[in-house]
Amino acid sequence: MKNKERIKVFAKIENGRTVCICKSDRKCCGRQDCSPEIVERDRFAGWEDTFRRDRYGKSR
């Protein structure tokens, strides 16, 4: 099973900060100066908090 997911996006980066990011199949911002990029995302990020329980068996 793959842990990383590759997503094609359009991104605008100014001074090292991401200003705009849109999926390549749904570009919604209307800007023309965005460049095509490929980003990686961890598929299972944040799942540890979903299954965490306190000592009384309750979740958040």
Short mmCIF file of N, CA and C in Angstrom, two decimals:
data_model
loop_
_atom_site.label_atom_id
_atom_site.label_comp_id
_atom_site.label_asym_id
_atom_site.label_seq_id
_atom_site.Cartn_x
_atom_site.Cartn_y
_atom_site.Cartn_z
N MET A 1 0.84 -1.16 0.00
CA MET A 1 0.00 0.00 0.00
C MET A 1 0.90 1.24 0.00
N LYS A 2 0.51 2.23 -0.76
CA LYS A 2 1.30 3.46 -0.86
C LYS A 2 0.91 4.42 0.25
N ASN A 3 1.92 5.01 0.89
CA ASN A 3 1.66 5.97 1.97
C ASN A 3 1.60 7.40 1.45
N LYS A 4 2.22 7.67 0.31
CA LYS A 4 2.24 9.02 -0.25
C LYS A 4 1.34 9.08 -1.48
N GLU A 5 0.71 10.20 -1.65
CA GLU A 5 -0.18 10.42 -2.80
C GLU A 5 0.36 11.62 -3.58
N ARG A 6 0.49 11.47 -4.89
CA ARG A 6 0.97 12.55 -5.74
C ARG A 6 -0.22 13.23 -6.40
N ILE A 7 -0.30 14.57 -6.27
CA ILE A 7 -1.43 15.33 -6.78
C ILE A 7 -0.92 16.41 -7.72
N LYS A 8 -1.52 16.52 -8.90
CA LYS A 8 -1.17 17.57 -9.85
C LYS A 8 -1.95 18.82 -9.50
N VAL A 9 -1.24 19.94 -9.35
CA VAL A 9 -1.86 21.20 -8.94
C VAL A 9 -1.28 22.36 -9.73
N PHE A 10 -1.97 23.50 -9.66
CA PHE A 10 -1.44 24.77 -10.10
C PHE A 10 -1.13 25.57 -8.83
N ALA A 11 0.09 26.10 -8.74
CA ALA A 11 0.48 26.81 -7.53
C ALA A 11 1.16 28.12 -7.88
N LYS A 12 0.92 29.13 -7.04
CA LYS A 12 1.61 30.41 -7.15
C LYS A 12 2.40 30.60 -5.87
N ILE A 13 3.72 30.72 -6.01
CA ILE A 13 4.60 30.85 -4.86
C ILE A 13 5.32 32.18 -4.96
N GLU A 14 5.19 33.00 -3.91
CA GLU A 14 5.86 34.30 -3.85
C GLU A 14 6.69 34.36 -2.58
N ASN A 15 7.97 34.66 -2.72
CA ASN A 15 8.89 34.82 -1.59
C ASN A 15 8.91 33.59 -0.68
N GLY A 16 8.81 32.40 -1.26
CA GLY A 16 8.85 31.17 -0.48
C GLY A 16 7.55 30.78 0.19
N ARG A 17 6.49 31.53 -0.01
CA ARG A 17 5.19 31.22 0.57
C ARG A 17 4.20 30.86 -0.52
N THR A 18 3.36 29.89 -0.27
CA THR A 18 2.33 29.49 -1.22
C THR A 18 1.16 30.46 -1.11
N VAL A 19 0.89 31.20 -2.20
CA VAL A 19 -0.19 32.18 -2.21
C VAL A 19 -1.49 31.54 -2.68
N CYS A 20 -1.40 30.69 -3.69
CA CYS A 20 -2.59 30.07 -4.27
C CYS A 20 -2.25 28.63 -4.66
N ILE A 21 -3.17 27.70 -4.42
CA ILE A 21 -2.99 26.32 -4.86
C ILE A 21 -4.37 25.78 -5.25
N CYS A 22 -4.47 25.24 -6.47
CA CYS A 22 -5.72 24.67 -6.99
C CYS A 22 -5.41 23.34 -7.64
N LYS A 23 -6.33 22.38 -7.55
CA LYS A 23 -6.16 21.13 -8.27
C LYS A 23 -6.20 21.40 -9.76
N SER A 24 -5.44 20.61 -10.52
CA SER A 24 -5.33 20.89 -11.95
C SER A 24 -6.63 20.62 -12.70
N ASP A 25 -7.46 19.72 -12.21
CA ASP A 25 -8.72 19.47 -12.91
C ASP A 25 -9.83 20.44 -12.50
N ARG A 26 -9.64 21.20 -11.41
CA ARG A 26 -10.64 22.18 -10.97
C ARG A 26 -9.96 23.50 -10.61
N LYS A 27 -9.49 24.22 -11.58
CA LYS A 27 -8.86 25.51 -11.33
C LYS A 27 -9.95 26.55 -11.13
N CYS A 28 -10.04 27.09 -9.92
CA CYS A 28 -11.17 27.95 -9.58
C CYS A 28 -10.78 29.40 -9.34
N CYS A 29 -9.49 29.75 -9.31
CA CYS A 29 -9.13 31.11 -8.92
C CYS A 29 -9.13 32.08 -10.09
N GLY A 30 -8.89 31.63 -11.31
CA GLY A 30 -8.92 32.52 -12.46
C GLY A 30 -7.60 33.23 -12.73
N ARG A 31 -6.58 33.00 -11.93
CA ARG A 31 -5.27 33.61 -12.16
C ARG A 31 -4.57 32.92 -13.32
N GLN A 32 -3.81 33.68 -14.07
CA GLN A 32 -3.12 33.12 -15.23
C GLN A 32 -1.62 32.88 -14.97
N ASP A 33 -1.09 33.37 -13.83
CA ASP A 33 0.34 33.26 -13.58
C ASP A 33 0.72 32.09 -12.67
N CYS A 34 -0.17 31.15 -12.45
CA CYS A 34 0.14 29.96 -11.65
C CYS A 34 0.91 28.94 -12.49
N SER A 35 1.85 28.25 -11.88
CA SER A 35 2.64 27.26 -12.60
C SER A 35 2.20 25.85 -12.21
N PRO A 36 2.24 24.90 -13.15
CA PRO A 36 1.86 23.52 -12.81
C PRO A 36 2.93 22.88 -11.94
N GLU A 37 2.50 22.17 -10.89
CA GLU A 37 3.39 21.52 -9.94
C GLU A 37 2.81 20.15 -9.60
N ILE A 38 3.63 19.32 -8.98
CA ILE A 38 3.19 18.04 -8.43
C ILE A 38 3.57 18.04 -6.95
N VAL A 39 2.59 17.85 -6.07
CA VAL A 39 2.84 17.83 -4.63
C VAL A 39 2.57 16.43 -4.09
N GLU A 40 3.22 16.11 -2.98
CA GLU A 40 3.00 14.83 -2.31
C GLU A 40 2.27 15.07 -1.02
N ARG A 41 1.35 14.17 -0.71
CA ARG A 41 0.56 14.27 0.51
C ARG A 41 0.57 12.92 1.21
N ASP A 42 0.70 12.93 2.53
CA ASP A 42 0.63 11.70 3.30
C ASP A 42 -0.83 11.31 3.45
N ARG A 43 -1.18 10.13 2.99
CA ARG A 43 -2.58 9.70 3.02
C ARG A 43 -3.12 9.51 4.43
N PHE A 44 -2.26 9.14 5.36
CA PHE A 44 -2.73 8.77 6.68
C PHE A 44 -2.38 9.81 7.74
N ALA A 45 -2.13 11.04 7.34
CA ALA A 45 -1.81 12.10 8.32
C ALA A 45 -3.05 12.44 9.13
N GLY A 46 -2.93 12.44 10.45
CA GLY A 46 -4.03 12.79 11.32
C GLY A 46 -4.91 11.64 11.76
N TRP A 47 -4.67 10.44 11.28
CA TRP A 47 -5.50 9.31 11.67
C TRP A 47 -5.23 8.85 13.10
N GLU A 48 -4.03 9.16 13.62
CA GLU A 48 -3.73 8.75 14.99
C GLU A 48 -4.67 9.43 15.98
N ASP A 49 -5.01 10.68 15.73
CA ASP A 49 -5.91 11.41 16.62
C ASP A 49 -7.34 10.87 16.55
N THR A 50 -7.71 10.27 15.44
CA THR A 50 -9.06 9.74 15.28
C THR A 50 -9.31 8.57 16.23
N PHE A 51 -8.30 7.74 16.45
CA PHE A 51 -8.47 6.53 17.26
C PHE A 51 -7.94 6.69 18.68
N ARG A 52 -7.54 7.87 19.08
CA ARG A 52 -7.02 8.09 20.42
C ARG A 52 -8.15 8.10 21.44
N ARG A 53 -7.93 7.43 22.54
CA ARG A 53 -8.92 7.37 23.63
C ARG A 53 -8.24 7.78 24.93
N ASP A 54 -9.02 8.37 25.81
CA ASP A 54 -8.47 8.68 27.13
C ASP A 54 -8.63 7.47 28.03
N ARG A 55 -8.27 7.60 29.29
CA ARG A 55 -8.28 6.44 30.17
C ARG A 55 -9.68 5.96 30.53
N TYR A 56 -10.69 6.75 30.20
CA TYR A 56 -12.07 6.34 30.46
C TYR A 56 -12.73 5.74 29.22
N GLY A 57 -11.99 5.61 28.12
CA GLY A 57 -12.51 5.00 26.91
C GLY A 57 -13.25 5.96 26.00
N LYS A 58 -13.12 7.24 26.24
CA LYS A 58 -13.84 8.22 25.41
C LYS A 58 -12.90 8.87 24.42
N SER A 59 -13.43 9.23 23.28
CA SER A 59 -12.67 9.96 22.29
C SER A 59 -13.12 11.42 22.28
N ARG A 60 -12.43 12.23 21.55
CA ARG A 60 -12.78 13.65 21.52
C ARG A 60 -14.05 13.91 20.75
#
